[in-house]
PDB file of C-alpha atoms in Angstrom:
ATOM      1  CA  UNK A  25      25.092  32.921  18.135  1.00  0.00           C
ATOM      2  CA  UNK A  26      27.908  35.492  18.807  1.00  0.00           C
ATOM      3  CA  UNK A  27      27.841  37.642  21.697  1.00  0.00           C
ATOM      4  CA  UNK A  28      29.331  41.246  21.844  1.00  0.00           C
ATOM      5  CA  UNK A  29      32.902  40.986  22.401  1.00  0.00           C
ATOM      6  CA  UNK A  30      33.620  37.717  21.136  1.00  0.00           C
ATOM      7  CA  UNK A  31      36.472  37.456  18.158  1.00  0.00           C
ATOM      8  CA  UNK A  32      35.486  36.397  15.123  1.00  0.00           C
ATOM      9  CA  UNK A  33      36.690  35.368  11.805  1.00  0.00           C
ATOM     10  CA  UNK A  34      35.060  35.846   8.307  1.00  0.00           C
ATOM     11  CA  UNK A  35      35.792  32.410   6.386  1.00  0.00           C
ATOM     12  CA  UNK A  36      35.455  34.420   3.022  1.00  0.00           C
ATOM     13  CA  UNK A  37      38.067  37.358   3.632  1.00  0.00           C
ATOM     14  CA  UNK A  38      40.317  35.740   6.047  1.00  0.00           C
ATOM     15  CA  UNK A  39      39.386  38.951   8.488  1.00  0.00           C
ATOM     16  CA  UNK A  40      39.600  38.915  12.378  1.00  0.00           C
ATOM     17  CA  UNK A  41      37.617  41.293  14.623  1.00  0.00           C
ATOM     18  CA  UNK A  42      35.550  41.665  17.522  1.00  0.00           C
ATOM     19  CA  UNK A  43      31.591  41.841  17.506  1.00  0.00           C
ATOM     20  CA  UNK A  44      30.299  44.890  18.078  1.00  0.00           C
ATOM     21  CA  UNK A  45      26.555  44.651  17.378  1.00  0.00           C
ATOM     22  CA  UNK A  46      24.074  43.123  14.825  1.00  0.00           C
ATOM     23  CA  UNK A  47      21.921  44.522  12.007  1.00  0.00           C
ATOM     24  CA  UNK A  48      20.222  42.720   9.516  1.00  0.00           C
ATOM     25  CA  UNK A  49      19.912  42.979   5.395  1.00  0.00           C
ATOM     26  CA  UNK A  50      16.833  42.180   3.281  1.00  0.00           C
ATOM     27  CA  UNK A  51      17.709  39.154   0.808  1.00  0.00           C
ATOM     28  CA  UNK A  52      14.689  38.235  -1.980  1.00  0.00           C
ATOM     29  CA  UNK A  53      12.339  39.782   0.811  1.00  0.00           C
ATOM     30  CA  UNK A  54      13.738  37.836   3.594  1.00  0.00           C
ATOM     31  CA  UNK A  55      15.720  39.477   6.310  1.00  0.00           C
ATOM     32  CA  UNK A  56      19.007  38.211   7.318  1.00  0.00           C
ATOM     33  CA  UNK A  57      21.016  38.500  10.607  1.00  0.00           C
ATOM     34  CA  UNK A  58      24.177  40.335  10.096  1.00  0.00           C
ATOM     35  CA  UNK A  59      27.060  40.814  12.420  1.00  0.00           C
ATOM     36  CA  UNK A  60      28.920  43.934  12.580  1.00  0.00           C
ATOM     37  CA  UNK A  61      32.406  43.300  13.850  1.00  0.00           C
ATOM     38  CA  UNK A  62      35.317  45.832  14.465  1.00  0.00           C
ATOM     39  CA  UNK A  63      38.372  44.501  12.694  1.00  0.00           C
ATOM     40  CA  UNK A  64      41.417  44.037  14.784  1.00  0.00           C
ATOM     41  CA  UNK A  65      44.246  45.965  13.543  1.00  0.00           C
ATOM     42  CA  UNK A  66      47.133  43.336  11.758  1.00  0.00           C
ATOM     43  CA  UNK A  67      50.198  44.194  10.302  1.00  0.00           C
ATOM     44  CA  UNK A  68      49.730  41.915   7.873  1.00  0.00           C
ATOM     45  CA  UNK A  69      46.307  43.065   6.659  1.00  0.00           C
ATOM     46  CA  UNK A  70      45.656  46.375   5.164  1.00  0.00           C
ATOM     47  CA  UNK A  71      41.809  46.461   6.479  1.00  0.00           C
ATOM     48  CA  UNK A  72      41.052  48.345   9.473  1.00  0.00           C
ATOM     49  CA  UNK A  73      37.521  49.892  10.645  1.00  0.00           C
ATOM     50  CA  UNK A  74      33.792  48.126  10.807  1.00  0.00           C
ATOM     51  CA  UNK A  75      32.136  45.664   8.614  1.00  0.00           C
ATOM     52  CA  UNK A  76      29.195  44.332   8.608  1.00  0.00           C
ATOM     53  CA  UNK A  77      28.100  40.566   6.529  1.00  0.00           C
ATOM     54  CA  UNK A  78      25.367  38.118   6.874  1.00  0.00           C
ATOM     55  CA  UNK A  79      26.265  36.310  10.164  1.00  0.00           C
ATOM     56  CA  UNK A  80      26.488  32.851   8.343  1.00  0.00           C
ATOM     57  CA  UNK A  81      29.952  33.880   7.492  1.00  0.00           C
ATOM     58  CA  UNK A  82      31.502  34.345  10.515  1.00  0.00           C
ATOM     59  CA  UNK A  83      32.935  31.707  12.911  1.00  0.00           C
ATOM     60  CA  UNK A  84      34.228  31.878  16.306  1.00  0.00           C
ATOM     61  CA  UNK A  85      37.875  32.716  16.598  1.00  0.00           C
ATOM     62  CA  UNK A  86      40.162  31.454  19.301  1.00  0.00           C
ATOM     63  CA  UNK A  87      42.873  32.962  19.811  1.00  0.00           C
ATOM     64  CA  UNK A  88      46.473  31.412  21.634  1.00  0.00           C
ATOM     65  CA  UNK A  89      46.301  33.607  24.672  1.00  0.00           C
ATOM     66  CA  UNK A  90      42.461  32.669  25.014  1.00  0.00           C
ATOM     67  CA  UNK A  91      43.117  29.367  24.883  1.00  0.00           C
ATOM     68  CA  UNK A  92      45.931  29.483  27.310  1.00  0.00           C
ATOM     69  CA  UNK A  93      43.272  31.497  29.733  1.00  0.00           C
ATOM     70  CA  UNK A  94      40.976  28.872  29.505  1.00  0.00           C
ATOM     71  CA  UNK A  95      43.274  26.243  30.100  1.00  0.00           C
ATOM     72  CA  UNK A  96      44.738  27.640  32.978  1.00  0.00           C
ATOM     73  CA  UNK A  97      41.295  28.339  34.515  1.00  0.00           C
ATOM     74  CA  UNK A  98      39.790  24.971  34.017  1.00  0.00           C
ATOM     75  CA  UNK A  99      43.138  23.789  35.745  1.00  0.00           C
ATOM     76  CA  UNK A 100      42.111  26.162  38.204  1.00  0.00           C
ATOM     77  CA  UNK A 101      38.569  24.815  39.030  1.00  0.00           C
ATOM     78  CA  UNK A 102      39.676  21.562  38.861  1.00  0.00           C
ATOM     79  CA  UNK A 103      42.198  21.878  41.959  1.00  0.00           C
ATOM     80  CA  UNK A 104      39.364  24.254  43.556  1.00  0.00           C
ATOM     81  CA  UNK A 105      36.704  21.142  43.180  1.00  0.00           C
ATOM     82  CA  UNK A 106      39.430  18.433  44.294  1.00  0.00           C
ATOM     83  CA  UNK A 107      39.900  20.209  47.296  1.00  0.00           C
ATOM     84  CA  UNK A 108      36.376  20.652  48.147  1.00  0.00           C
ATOM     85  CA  UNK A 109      36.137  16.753  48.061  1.00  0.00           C
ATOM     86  CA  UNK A 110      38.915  15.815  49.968  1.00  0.00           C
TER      87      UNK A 110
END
């Protein structure tokens, strides 16, 4: 499951965004979980605003400066830990 304020990227349409809330749709009488995700703005990409699809099609997106963040603080908590040891 997503949480508000992840990124996001639609494996259909190529799209990147950030979630901004959920919704749902009825399919054959059978409601679905949708995302609704804000769609970053890209220079390469002509789509800008809200969408909302079944949540199904939507994976997590990492992008290079999160994964540098998370690097750098795991690097972090791993000299904060060694030093509580020693």
């Amino acid at each position: 499951m997503f949480s508000i304020g992840d990124y996001v990227f639609h494996q259909n349409t190529g799209h990147i965004g950030k979630v901004i809330g959920y919704g749902y749709e009825i399919f054959d009488n059978v409601y679905t979980t949708t995302l609704k995700v804000l769609l970053t703005s890209d220079s390469n990409s002509e789509h800008k605003g809200v969408v909302e699809d079944v949540i199904s099609n939507w994976v997590q997106y990492l992008s290079q400066s999160d994964s540098t963040f998370e690097n750098k603080s795991s690097q972090a908590n791993n000299i904060t830990n060694n030093s509580a040891v020693a």
